[in-house]
Coordinates of C-alpha atoms and ligand atoms in Angstrom, one line a residue:
X159 CA 13.4 52.1 120.2
X160 CA 14.8 51.2 123.6
X161 CA 17.7 52.9 125.5
X162 CA 21.2 52.2 124.1
X163 CA 24.7 52.7 125.6
X164 CA 27.9 51.9 123.7
X165 CA 31.2 51.2 125.5
X166 CA 34.6 49.8 124.5
X167 CA 36.7 48.1 127.2
X168 CA 40.3 49.3 127.0
X169 CA 43.4 48.5 128.9
X170 CA 47.2 47.1 128.8
X171 CA 47.5 43.8 128.0
X172 CA 46.2 41.0 130.5
X173 CA 44.7 43.8 132.9
X174 CA 41.2 41.6 132.6
X175 CA 39.1 43.1 129.8
X176 CA 38.0 39.8 128.4
X177 CA 37.2 38.6 131.9
X178 CA 35.1 41.6 132.9
X179 CA 33.2 41.3 129.4
X180 CA 32.8 37.6 130.1
X181 CA 31.4 38.3 133.7
X182 CA 29.0 41.1 132.5
X183 CA 27.6 38.7 130.1
X184 CA 27.3 35.8 132.5
X185 CA 25.6 38.4 135.3
X186 CA 23.1 39.9 132.9
X187 CA 21.8 36.4 132.3
X188 CA 22.6 36.5 128.7
X189 CA 23.2 32.8 128.9
X190 CA 19.9 32.1 130.6
X191 CA 19.9 28.6 132.2
X192 CA 22.9 27.2 130.4
X193 CA 26.1 26.8 132.4
X194 CA 28.2 25.4 129.7
X195 CA 30.3 28.9 129.8
X196 CA 34.1 28.6 129.6
X197 CA 36.6 31.3 130.5
X198 CA 37.0 34.2 128.2
X199 CA 34.4 33.3 125.7
X200 CA 35.1 36.1 123.6
X201 CA 38.6 35.2 123.0
X202 CA 37.1 33.1 120.1
X203 CA 39.8 32.0 117.6
X204 CA 42.5 29.5 118.1
X205 CA 45.5 31.3 118.7
X206 CA 43.6 33.6 121.0
X207 CA 42.8 30.8 123.4
X208 CA 46.1 29.1 123.1
X209 CA 47.9 32.4 124.2
X210 CA 45.4 33.8 126.2
X211 CA 45.3 37.1 124.6
X212 CA 42.6 38.9 122.5
X213 CA 43.9 39.7 118.9
X214 CA 40.7 41.0 117.4
X215 CA 38.0 43.7 118.7
X216 CA 34.8 42.0 119.0
X217 CA 31.3 43.4 119.9
X218 CA 28.6 41.5 122.2
X219 CA 25.6 42.9 123.6
X220 CA 23.7 42.7 127.0
X221 CA 20.2 43.7 127.9
X222 CA 20.1 45.3 131.4
X223 CA 17.2 47.1 132.9
X224 CA 15.4 47.6 129.7
X225 CA 18.6 49.0 128.2
X226 CA 20.9 47.6 125.5
X227 CA 24.5 47.8 126.3
X228 CA 26.7 47.0 123.4
X229 CA 30.3 46.2 124.4
X230 CA 33.4 46.4 122.4
X231 CA 36.2 44.2 123.7
X232 CA 39.6 45.4 122.4
X233 CA 43.1 43.8 122.3
X234 CA 45.8 45.2 124.7
X235 CA 48.7 43.9 123.1
X236 CA 50.7 47.0 121.4
X237 CA 50.8 45.4 118.1
X238 CA 47.1 45.2 118.0
X239 CA 46.6 48.9 118.8
X240 CA 45.0 49.7 115.5
X241 CA 42.1 47.7 116.5
X242 CA 41.4 49.9 119.5
X243 CA 41.9 53.1 117.6
X244 CA 39.1 52.4 115.1
X245 CA 36.5 51.3 117.6
X246 CA 36.9 54.2 119.9
X247 CA 34.8 56.3 117.4
X248 CA 32.1 53.8 117.6
X249 CA 31.4 54.2 121.2
X250 CA 30.5 56.8 123.6
X251 CA 32.5 55.9 126.6
X252 CA 35.3 53.8 127.4
X253 CA 35.7 51.5 130.6
X254 CA 39.4 52.2 131.3
X255 CA 40.7 48.9 133.1
X256 CA 44.0 49.2 135.1
X257 CA 45.5 46.4 137.2
X258 CA 45.3 47.5 140.8
X259 CA 49.0 46.3 141.4
X260 CA 50.9 47.1 138.0
X261 CA 49.2 50.3 137.4
X262 CA 49.5 52.3 134.5
X263 CA 51.6 50.6 131.8
X264 CA 52.7 51.4 128.2
X265 CA 49.5 50.4 126.4
X266 CA 47.4 52.0 129.0
X267 CA 49.1 55.6 128.0
X268 CA 48.6 54.6 124.1
X269 CA 44.8 54.0 124.9
X270 CA 44.1 56.8 127.0
X271 CA 45.8 59.2 124.5
X272 CA 43.4 57.8 121.9
X273 CA 40.4 57.8 124.2
X274 CA 41.0 61.7 124.8
X275 CA 41.5 62.4 121.3
X276 CA 38.1 61.1 120.5
X277 CA 36.7 63.3 123.3
X278 CA 35.9 60.4 125.8
X279 CA 35.6 60.7 129.4
X280 CA 36.5 57.2 130.7
X281 CA 35.2 55.3 133.5
X282 CA 38.3 54.0 135.4
X283 CA 38.0 50.6 136.6
X284 CA 40.6 49.6 139.1
X285 CA 40.6 45.8 138.1
X286 CA 42.3 42.7 140.2
X287 CA 41.6 44.5 143.7
X288 CA 42.0 40.8 144.8
X289 CA 45.6 40.7 144.2
X290 CA 47.7 40.8 147.4
X291 CA 50.0 43.7 146.1
X292 CA 46.8 45.8 145.0
X293 CA 46.9 49.3 145.7
X294 CA 44.0 50.7 144.2
X295 CA 44.6 54.4 145.6
X296 CA 47.9 54.9 144.1
X297 CA 46.6 53.5 140.8
X298 CA 43.7 56.2 140.7
X299 CA 46.3 58.8 141.4
X300 CA 48.3 57.5 138.6
X301 CA 45.6 57.7 136.1
X302 CA 44.7 61.0 137.1
X303 CA 48.2 62.3 136.6
X304 CA 48.3 60.4 133.3
X305 CA 45.3 62.3 132.1
X306 CA 46.5 65.6 133.4
X307 CA 49.7 65.0 131.8
X308 CA 47.8 64.3 128.4
X309 CA 46.0 67.6 128.6
X310 CA 42.5 66.1 129.7
X311 CA 39.7 68.7 130.1
X312 CA 38.4 69.4 133.5
X313 CA 35.5 67.3 132.7
X314 CA 37.3 64.4 131.6
X315 CA 39.6 64.5 134.9
X316 CA 36.5 64.0 136.9
X317 CA 36.2 60.5 135.6
X318 CA 34.0 58.2 137.6
X319 CA 35.9 55.3 139.4
X320 CA 35.0 51.7 140.3
X321 CA 37.0 48.9 142.0
X322 CA 36.6 45.4 140.6
X323 CA 37.9 41.9 140.8
X324 CA 36.6 40.7 137.3
X325 CA 37.7 37.1 137.9
X326 CA 35.3 36.8 141.0
X327 CA 32.6 38.9 139.3
X328 CA 32.9 41.6 141.8
X329 CA 32.6 45.4 141.5
X330 CA 32.1 48.1 144.0
X331 CA 32.0 52.1 144.3
X332 CA 34.0 52.1 147.1
X333 CA 36.6 49.6 148.5
X334 CA 34.7 49.0 152.0
X335 CA 31.4 48.2 150.0
X336 CA 30.3 44.5 150.4
X337 CA 29.4 43.4 147.0
X338 CA 29.1 40.1 145.1
X339 CA 28.2 41.2 141.8
X340 CA 28.8 43.3 138.6
X341 CA 25.6 45.2 139.3
X342 CA 27.3 48.5 140.6
X343 CA 29.4 48.5 137.3
X344 CA 26.5 47.9 135.3
X345 CA 24.6 50.7 136.9
X346 CA 27.3 53.0 136.5
X347 CA 27.4 52.2 132.8
X348 CA 23.7 53.3 132.8
X349 CA 24.2 56.5 134.6
X350 CA 27.5 57.6 133.4
X351 CA 27.7 56.8 129.6
X352 CA 25.9 59.3 127.5
X353 CA 23.2 58.0 125.3
X354 CA 23.8 58.0 121.7
X355 CA 23.4 60.9 119.8
X356 CA 21.4 61.3 116.6
X357 CA 17.9 60.6 115.7
X358 CA 15.9 57.6 114.1
X359 CA 14.1 60.5 112.1
X360 CA 17.5 61.6 110.0
X361 CA 18.7 59.9 107.0
X362 CA 20.6 56.7 107.6
X363 CA 24.5 57.3 108.7
X364 CA 26.2 54.2 109.4
X365 CA 30.0 53.4 109.6
X366 CA 31.7 50.1 109.5
X367 CA 34.2 49.3 112.0
X368 CA 35.1 45.7 111.7
X369 CA 34.6 42.9 109.1
X370 CA 33.9 39.4 109.2
X371 CA 33.3 36.8 106.3
X372 CA 31.0 34.1 106.0
X373 CA 31.3 31.3 103.4
X374 CA 27.5 31.4 102.7
X375 CA 27.0 35.3 102.8
X376 CA 30.3 36.8 101.9
X377 CA 31.8 39.8 103.5
X378 CA 29.8 41.1 106.6
X379 CA 30.5 44.6 108.0
X380 CA 30.1 45.4 111.6
X381 CA 28.8 48.8 111.8
X382 CA 27.2 51.6 114.2
X383 CA 24.3 53.3 113.1
X384 CA 24.9 57.0 113.9
X385 CA 21.6 58.4 112.5
X386 CA 18.3 56.9 111.0
X387 CA 17.1 53.3 110.8
X388 CA 18.1 50.4 108.7
X389 CA 15.9 47.6 107.5
X390 CA 16.5 44.3 106.0
X391 CA 16.0 44.3 102.1
X392 CA 16.2 48.0 101.9
X393 CA 18.0 49.8 99.3
X394 CA 21.0 52.0 100.5
X395 CA 24.2 53.6 99.4
X396 CA 27.7 52.6 100.0
X397 CA 30.1 55.4 100.2
X398 CA 33.7 54.2 100.4
X399 CA 36.6 56.4 101.9
X400 CA 37.6 57.5 98.5
X401 CA 34.0 58.9 97.9
X402 CA 32.9 56.4 95.2
X403 CA 29.0 55.4 95.7
X404 CA 27.6 52.0 95.2
X405 CA 23.9 51.4 95.5
X406 CA 22.9 48.0 96.7
X407 CA 20.4 46.1 98.9
X408 CA 20.7 45.2 102.5
X409 CA 20.7 41.1 102.1
X410 CA 20.8 40.1 105.7
X411 CA 20.7 42.3 108.8
X412 CA 22.1 40.9 111.9
X413 CA 22.1 41.8 115.7
X414 CA 24.1 40.8 118.5
X415 CA 23.0 39.2 122.0
X416 CA 25.5 37.9 124.1
X417 CA 27.8 35.5 121.7
X418 CA 24.8 35.1 119.4
X419 CA 24.0 36.6 116.2
X420 CA 20.4 36.9 115.3
X421 CA 18.5 37.9 111.9
X422 CA 16.9 41.1 112.6
X423 CA 14.4 43.1 110.5
X424 CA 15.3 46.7 111.5
X425 CA 17.5 48.6 113.7
X426 CA 17.9 52.2 114.9
X427 CA 20.4 54.9 115.7
X428 CA 22.9 54.2 118.3
X429 CA 22.7 50.3 117.6
X430 CA 25.5 48.1 116.7
X431 CA 24.5 45.7 113.8
X432 CA 26.0 43.5 111.1
X433 CA 25.1 43.8 107.4
X434 CA 25.5 41.6 104.5
X435 CA 25.0 42.4 100.8
X436 CA 27.9 44.5 100.0
X437 CA 31.0 42.8 98.6
X438 CA 33.2 45.5 98.6
X439 CA 32.4 46.8 102.1
X440 CA 35.3 48.2 104.1
X441 CA 36.5 49.2 107.5
X442 CA 35.7 53.2 107.6
X443 CA 32.9 53.0 104.8
X444 CA 29.7 54.6 105.4
X445 CA 26.2 53.2 104.4
X446 CA 23.6 56.3 103.6
X447 CA 20.2 57.3 102.6
X448 CA 20.4 57.0 98.6
X449 CA 18.4 60.1 98.4
X450 CA 20.6 62.3 100.5
X451 CA 24.0 60.2 100.9
X452 CA 26.0 62.2 103.8
X453 CA 28.9 59.8 104.6
X454 CA 30.8 60.1 107.9
X455 CA 34.5 61.1 108.1
X456 CA 36.4 58.0 107.1
X457 CA 38.5 56.6 110.0
X458 CA 42.1 57.6 110.5
X459 CA 44.4 54.4 111.1
X460 CA 48.0 54.7 112.1
X461 CA 50.2 53.4 109.6
X462 CA 52.1 50.1 110.0
X463 CA 55.7 50.4 111.7
X464 CA 57.3 47.3 110.5
X465 CA 57.7 45.4 107.5
X466 CA 58.9 41.8 106.5
X467 CA 59.0 40.0 103.4
X468 CA 57.1 36.8 102.8
X469 CA 58.7 34.6 99.9
X470 CA 58.0 31.3 98.4
X471 CA 60.1 28.7 100.0
X472 CA 63.0 27.9 97.9
X473 CA 65.2 25.7 100.3
X474 CA 66.1 22.1 99.3
X475 CA 62.9 20.8 101.4
X476 CA 60.6 23.2 99.6
X477 CA 57.3 21.7 98.8
X478 CA 58.0 18.6 100.7
X479 CA 55.8 19.5 103.9
X480 CA 53.4 22.3 103.0
X481 CA 50.1 22.2 101.0
X482 CA 50.2 25.7 99.6
X483 CA 53.6 26.8 98.3
X484 CA 53.0 28.9 95.5
X485 CA 53.3 32.6 95.0
X486 CA 49.6 32.7 93.7
X487 CA 48.5 30.9 96.8
X488 CA 50.4 33.2 99.0
X489 CA 49.2 36.2 97.3
X490 CA 45.8 34.9 97.5
X491 CA 45.9 34.5 101.2
X492 CA 47.6 37.7 101.8
X493 CA 44.7 39.4 99.8
X494 CA 42.1 37.6 102.0
X495 CA 43.9 38.9 105.3
X496 CA 44.1 42.2 104.4
X497 CA 40.5 42.3 103.5
X498 CA 39.7 42.0 107.1
X499 CA 42.8 43.1 108.8
X500 CA 43.1 46.7 108.0
X501 CA 46.1 47.4 110.3
X502 CA 48.2 45.5 107.7
X503 CA 49.3 46.0 104.2
X504 CA 51.2 44.1 101.5
X505 CA 52.8 44.7 98.0
X506 CA 54.4 42.4 95.8
X507 CA 58.3 42.7 95.6
X508 CA 59.7 41.3 92.6
X509 CA 59.2 37.5 91.5
X510 CA 57.6 35.3 94.3
X511 CA 57.8 37.8 97.3
X512 CA 55.6 40.2 99.2
X513 CA 56.6 43.0 101.4
X514 CA 54.2 42.7 104.5
X515 CA 53.8 45.7 106.8
X516 CA 52.1 45.6 110.1
X517 CA 52.3 47.2 113.7
X518 CA 54.9 44.7 115.2
X519 CA 56.5 41.4 115.3
X520 CA 53.6 39.6 117.1
X521 CA 51.1 40.8 114.5
X522 CA 53.2 39.5 111.7
X523 CA 54.1 36.2 113.7
X524 CA 50.4 35.5 114.3
X525 CA 49.5 36.0 110.4
X526 CA 52.6 33.4 109.7
X527 CA 51.3 31.1 112.3
X528 CA 47.9 31.1 111.0
X529 CA 49.1 30.5 107.6
X530 CA 51.4 27.6 108.6
X531 CA 48.4 26.0 110.3
X532 CA 46.3 26.4 107.2
X533 CA 49.2 24.3 105.2
X534 CA 51.1 27.1 103.8
X535 CA 54.9 27.1 103.3
X536 CA 57.0 30.4 102.7
X537 CA 60.1 32.2 104.1
X538 CA 60.1 35.2 106.1
X539 CA 62.9 37.8 106.4
X540 CA 64.2 40.0 109.4
X541 CA 61.8 42.3 110.4
X542 CA 62.7 46.1 109.5
X543 CA 61.3 49.3 110.7
X544 CA 59.7 51.4 108.2
X545 CA 61.4 54.5 107.9
X546 CA 59.3 57.6 106.7
X547 CA 60.5 61.2 105.5
X548 CA 58.7 63.9 107.5
X549 CA 59.5 67.6 106.3
X550 CA 62.6 66.3 104.4
X551 CA 63.8 64.5 107.6
X552 CA 64.4 60.6 107.6
X553 CA 62.4 59.4 110.9
X554 CA 61.7 56.0 112.4
X555 CA 59.2 55.0 114.9
X556 CA 60.0 55.4 118.4
X557 CA 58.4 53.1 121.3
X558 CA 57.8 53.8 125.0
X559 CA 59.5 50.6 126.8
X560 CA 58.7 49.9 130.4
X561 CA 61.0 47.3 132.3
X562 CA 60.2 45.6 135.6
X563 CA 63.6 44.0 136.9
X564 CA 65.0 42.8 140.1
X565 CA 67.1 45.4 141.5
X566 CA 70.4 43.7 140.8
X567 CA 69.7 43.6 137.1
X568 CA 69.2 47.3 136.4
X569 CA 72.7 48.2 135.5
X570 CA 73.0 45.6 132.9
X571 CA 69.5 46.4 131.6
X572 CA 70.2 50.0 131.3
X573 CA 73.7 49.4 129.8
X574 CA 72.5 46.9 127.0
X575 CA 69.4 49.2 126.2
X576 CA 72.1 52.2 126.0
X577 CA 73.7 50.3 123.1
X578 CA 70.4 50.1 121.6
X579 CA 70.0 53.9 121.5
X580 CA 67.4 53.9 124.4
X581 CA 67.2 56.8 126.3
X582 CA 65.8 56.3 130.2
X583 CA 63.0 58.6 131.1
X584 CA 62.1 57.3 134.5
X585 CA 63.5 54.9 137.2
X586 CA 61.1 54.1 140.3
X587 CA 61.8 51.4 143.1
X588 CA 58.5 49.3 143.0
X589 CA 59.1 47.8 146.3
X590 CA 59.8 43.8 146.7
X591 CA 63.3 44.2 145.5
X592 CA 61.8 45.4 142.0
X593 CA 62.6 48.5 140.0
X594 CA 60.6 49.9 137.1
X595 CA 62.8 51.5 134.4
X596 CA 61.1 53.5 131.5
X597 CA 62.7 54.3 128.3
X598 CA 62.2 55.8 124.9
X599 CA 63.8 53.8 122.3
X600 CA 63.8 53.3 118.5
X601 CA 61.7 50.3 117.5
X602 CA 65.0 49.0 115.6
X603 CA 66.7 48.7 118.8
X604 CA 63.9 46.6 120.2
X605 CA 64.1 44.0 117.5
X606 CA 65.7 40.7 118.8
X607 CA 65.9 42.4 122.4
X608 CA 63.6 40.5 124.3
X609 CA 65.8 37.2 124.3
X610 CA 68.7 39.2 125.8
X611 CA 66.4 40.8 128.1
X612 CA 65.5 37.5 129.4
X613 CA 68.9 36.5 129.8
X614 CA 70.0 39.7 131.3
X615 CA 67.3 39.1 134.1
X616 CA 67.5 35.6 134.5
X617 CA 63.8 35.2 133.1
X618 CA 62.5 37.5 135.9
X619 CA 62.4 40.9 134.0
X620 CA 59.1 41.8 132.3
X621 CA 58.9 44.1 129.6
X622 CA 56.3 46.0 127.6
X623 CA 56.4 48.6 125.0
X624 CA 54.1 50.5 122.8
X625 CA 54.5 52.8 119.8
X626 CA 55.1 56.4 120.9
X627 CA 55.7 58.4 117.5
X628 CA 58.0 58.9 114.4
X629 CA 61.2 60.6 115.3
X630 CA 64.5 61.4 113.3
X631 CA 66.4 58.7 112.4
X632 CA 69.0 57.7 115.5
X633 CA 72.1 56.1 113.9
X634 CA 73.2 52.5 114.0
X635 CA 72.1 50.3 116.9
X636 CA 73.9 47.2 117.8
X637 CA 72.3 43.9 116.8
X638 CA 73.1 40.2 117.6
X639 CA 76.3 39.7 119.3
X640 CA 76.6 36.1 118.0
X641 CA 77.7 34.3 114.7
X642 CA 75.5 31.1 113.5
X643 CA 76.6 27.5 113.3
X644 CA 75.9 26.9 109.7
X645 CA 75.4 23.1 108.1
X646 CA 77.6 22.3 105.2
X647 CA 75.6 19.3 104.6
X648 CA 72.2 17.9 103.4
X649 CA 71.0 15.1 105.5
X650 CA 70.0 13.9 108.9
X651 CA 71.9 15.0 112.0
X652 CA 73.7 12.5 113.8
X653 CA 74.0 12.6 117.7
X654 CA 77.9 12.0 117.6
X655 CA 78.3 15.1 115.6
X656 CA 76.0 17.2 117.7
X657 CA 77.7 16.2 120.7
X658 CA 81.0 17.5 119.1
X659 CA 79.5 20.7 118.2
X660 CA 77.7 21.7 121.4
X661 CA 81.1 23.1 122.9
X662 CA 81.0 25.7 119.9
X663 CA 77.5 27.2 121.1
X664 CA 74.1 26.6 121.5
X665 CA 72.3 24.2 119.1
X666 CA 68.7 24.5 117.7
X667 CA 68.6 21.0 116.3
X668 CA 68.5 17.3 118.0
X669 CA 69.7 14.2 116.3
X670 CA 67.6 13.0 113.4
X671 CA 66.5 16.6 112.6
X672 CA 66.8 17.2 108.7
X673 CA 69.1 19.7 107.7
X674 CA 70.7 21.0 104.7
X675 CA 73.7 23.3 103.5
X676 CA 73.2 26.8 104.4
X677 CA 70.7 25.8 107.1
X678 CA 71.4 27.5 110.6
X679 CA 71.7 24.8 113.1
X680 CA 73.1 26.7 116.2
X681 CA 74.2 30.1 117.7
X682 CA 78.0 30.2 117.7
X683 CA 79.6 31.3 120.9
X684 CA 81.7 33.7 119.1
X685 CA 80.8 36.5 116.6
X686 CA 81.5 35.0 113.3
X687 CA 79.7 32.5 111.5
X688 CA 80.9 28.7 111.3
X689 CA 80.6 26.2 108.7
X690 CA 80.0 22.7 110.3
X691 CA 79.0 19.4 109.5
X692 CA 76.1 18.1 111.7
X693 CA 75.8 14.8 109.6
X694 CA 79.2 13.2 110.2
X695 CA 78.9 10.0 112.0
X696 CA 81.5 8.4 114.0
X697 CA 84.5 6.6 112.0
X698 CA 83.9 3.0 112.6
X699 CA 86.8 1.5 114.5
X700 CA 87.4 -2.4 114.9
X701 CA 87.4 -2.2 118.7
X702 CA 84.0 -2.0 120.0
X703 CA 84.2 0.2 122.9
X704 CA 81.0 -1.1 124.9
X705 CA 78.7 1.7 126.3
X706 CA 80.8 4.7 124.6
X707 CA 77.7 5.6 122.8
X708 CA 75.7 6.0 126.2
X709 CA 78.2 8.4 127.0
X710 CA 77.2 11.0 124.7
X711 CA 75.2 13.5 126.5
X712 CA 73.1 15.7 124.2
X713 CA 72.1 19.0 125.7
X714 CA 68.4 19.9 125.0
X715 CA 68.4 22.3 122.0
X716 CA 67.0 25.9 122.2
X717 CA 63.5 25.7 121.0
X718 CA 63.5 28.2 118.3
X719 CA 59.7 28.8 117.8
X720 CA 58.6 31.3 115.1
X721 CA 58.9 34.3 117.3
X722 CA 62.3 33.2 118.7
X723 CA 63.5 32.7 115.1
X724 CA 62.3 36.0 113.7
X725 CA 63.8 37.9 116.7
X726 CA 66.9 36.0 116.2
X727 CA 67.9 36.2 112.5
X728 CA 69.9 39.0 110.7
X729 CA 69.6 40.4 107.4
X730 CA 71.6 37.7 105.7
X731 CA 69.3 34.9 107.1
X732 CA 65.6 33.9 106.7
X733 CA 63.1 31.8 108.6
X734 CA 61.7 28.8 106.6
X735 CA 58.0 28.2 107.7
X736 CA 56.2 24.9 107.0
X737 CA 53.2 23.1 108.6
X738 CA 55.9 21.1 110.5
X739 CA 59.1 23.0 110.7
X740 CA 60.4 26.3 111.5
X741 CA 63.8 26.3 110.1
X742 CA 66.5 29.4 110.0
X743 CA 68.7 29.4 107.1
X744 CA 71.4 31.7 105.2
X745 CA 69.9 33.7 102.6
X746 CA 72.7 32.5 100.4
X747 CA 73.0 28.7 100.8
X748 CA 76.1 28.4 99.1
X749 CA 79.0 28.7 101.5
X750 CA 81.9 29.9 98.7
X751 CA 79.2 32.5 97.6
X752 CA 78.6 33.5 101.0
X753 CA 82.3 34.2 101.7
X754 CA 82.6 36.1 98.5
X755 CA 79.4 38.2 99.5
X756 CA 80.9 39.0 103.2
X757 CA 84.2 40.0 101.6
X758 CA 82.7 42.5 99.2
X759 CA 80.7 43.8 101.9
X760 CA 83.8 44.4 104.1
X761 CA 85.8 45.8 101.1
X762 CA 83.0 48.6 100.6
X763 CA 83.2 49.5 104.4
Ligands
GTP243 N1 43.7 38.3 140.2 C1 42.9 38.6 139.4 N2 42.9 38.0 138.1 C2 42.4 38.5 137.0 C3 41.0 39.3 137.4 N3 40.6 39.6 136.2 C4 41.4 39.1 135.3 N4 42.6 38.2 135.8 C5 43.3 37.4 135.2 O1 44.4 38.1 134.1 C6 44.6 37.2 133.1 C7 44.2 38.2 131.9 O2 43.1 38.4 131.6 P1 42.1 38.8 130.3 O3 40.6 39.0 130.5 O4 42.5 37.6 129.2 O5 42.9 40.2 130.0 P2 42.8 41.0 128.8 O6 42.8 42.4 129.2 O7 41.4 40.7 128.0 O8 44.0 40.7 128.0 P3 44.3 40.8 126.4 O9 42.9 40.7 125.7 O10 45.4 39.9 125.9 O11 44.9 42.4 126.4 C8 43.7 36.2 133.2 O12 44.5 35.1 133.9 C9 42.5 36.4 134.1 O13 42.0 35.4 134.9 C10 41.2 39.8 138.7 O14 39.9 40.5 139.1 N5 41.9 39.3 139.6
MG244 MG1 41.3 40.2 126.3

């Protein structure tokens, strides 16, 4: 069998992982003569392309100097950290990318911690050296300090370093080198990445780290072979995480080359392949030699930190916009999701509702966005953090938060975050009038903060966070400061009413938007909620005042995307999601009942 190297590319969001993998694919000639390549080919699903982020870990393979290099591209966004964790055990080394200007960021710390836990010695790729603000040497020092702080061994601290401008397809061992290609990086991979351990002569041991689905062949497990060989048509034993053993036959064996998948007959230890034939196959499962099944340790996946409720839509417009609206359909879809997305979980919650747990708001939003594109209609509740009891103490998830803000806004940011129970851990000037402030904050305090942060920094701030650990519960945090403007009527909003209401706050709707009683149509400028009538037309008068209507100036409404809406709502509100609309509503649509609830709540206090 030929030589193999297995690597994963890890980094903070946007530091250039997918671009780098692209270049490696292009330059290793994996595409032959074809020129029809687009940017970031590995980001293959719609939402990945639209948002320019990687959501799912994906593997590819290139052949270089007679060696097969299997590469797993991972997502950098904190919400998809679970994807990174499980692929780390499947590779023998990681390419740690760090942006030469931004330096070490929260998710850099997260992925480095995970990589060190698995025992990897990373190859540091200082990427984007073409940026005018690049400071490659500073970044190397930062990474060294980070590894040192995290208890890296002497050997791990002697990590190899390479400089790159992935976008331009360049890599170099030393900043002064002239290089126009990725060859220095490819050579470094051959040299520095350990060859896979194990042997073809041992019994089969293979572990699944990813799942895909094919309408014709069913569930497919993507797996690394740690020992032995596997052949098409062979009988093997599937060992589940709980120890259950199922015998079955490999009905399809698939190898990777570039973006293609090819049917193969056989593969040996060290390689990464996809296997069909086992309908119950799951991430973490092993496939073994039936004569002597020796499963690998199950994969540890960190638990979800956030939960929301997906429920059947029961607004007055329910069923008018979506194709799939019933509890059965929603459950089927959630089942399907959890089958391939192991970082998420769900459970039934009474009639017609499901508690969905994930790693963060973005992960949950993306599931909801996919569902609405497929024709689903449902409601979502405000995200809540998952509280865990550890040694008898109520604990909640904490996050590491980094804010880069223009100097003049540091005071405001620190003050607002203080109210949200954030503790500042570091503050450094970045030059250019920017300051980097780091905090440790309960995840609860971050819910709905992004909007506030953008307002506080006039849109110039950048914030990033990633999961730190569970810590004792930190008491109450402040939430939204403003009440809602709530419609009292069913019908179509009228320009005249909106015009009169816009002094009261920020509108979320425009003329002709369909509204209903109990629907939130804007943010009140004060703390209380206000019942308003957006469908009231101007009283007809006999005197025609010509041109009066043109005098009505409607301010552009705030665009409440699914993400904004989820961040914005309070516990007594819901987001109504349909293929056509995103609406915010009160849980209780009846104004009288709402008042009674509020009063009862106040009396309790
Ligand atoms: N200036 C510069 N920009 C780069 C370089 N490499 C990548 N970029 C840009 O950085 C942005 C993010 O690149 P991606 O490859 O999507 O980053 P990623 O790490 O895969 O991002 P996630 O998967 O979302 O974590 C894109 O706009 C790239 O064009 C580089 O070497 N120099
Ligand atoms: Mg990517």
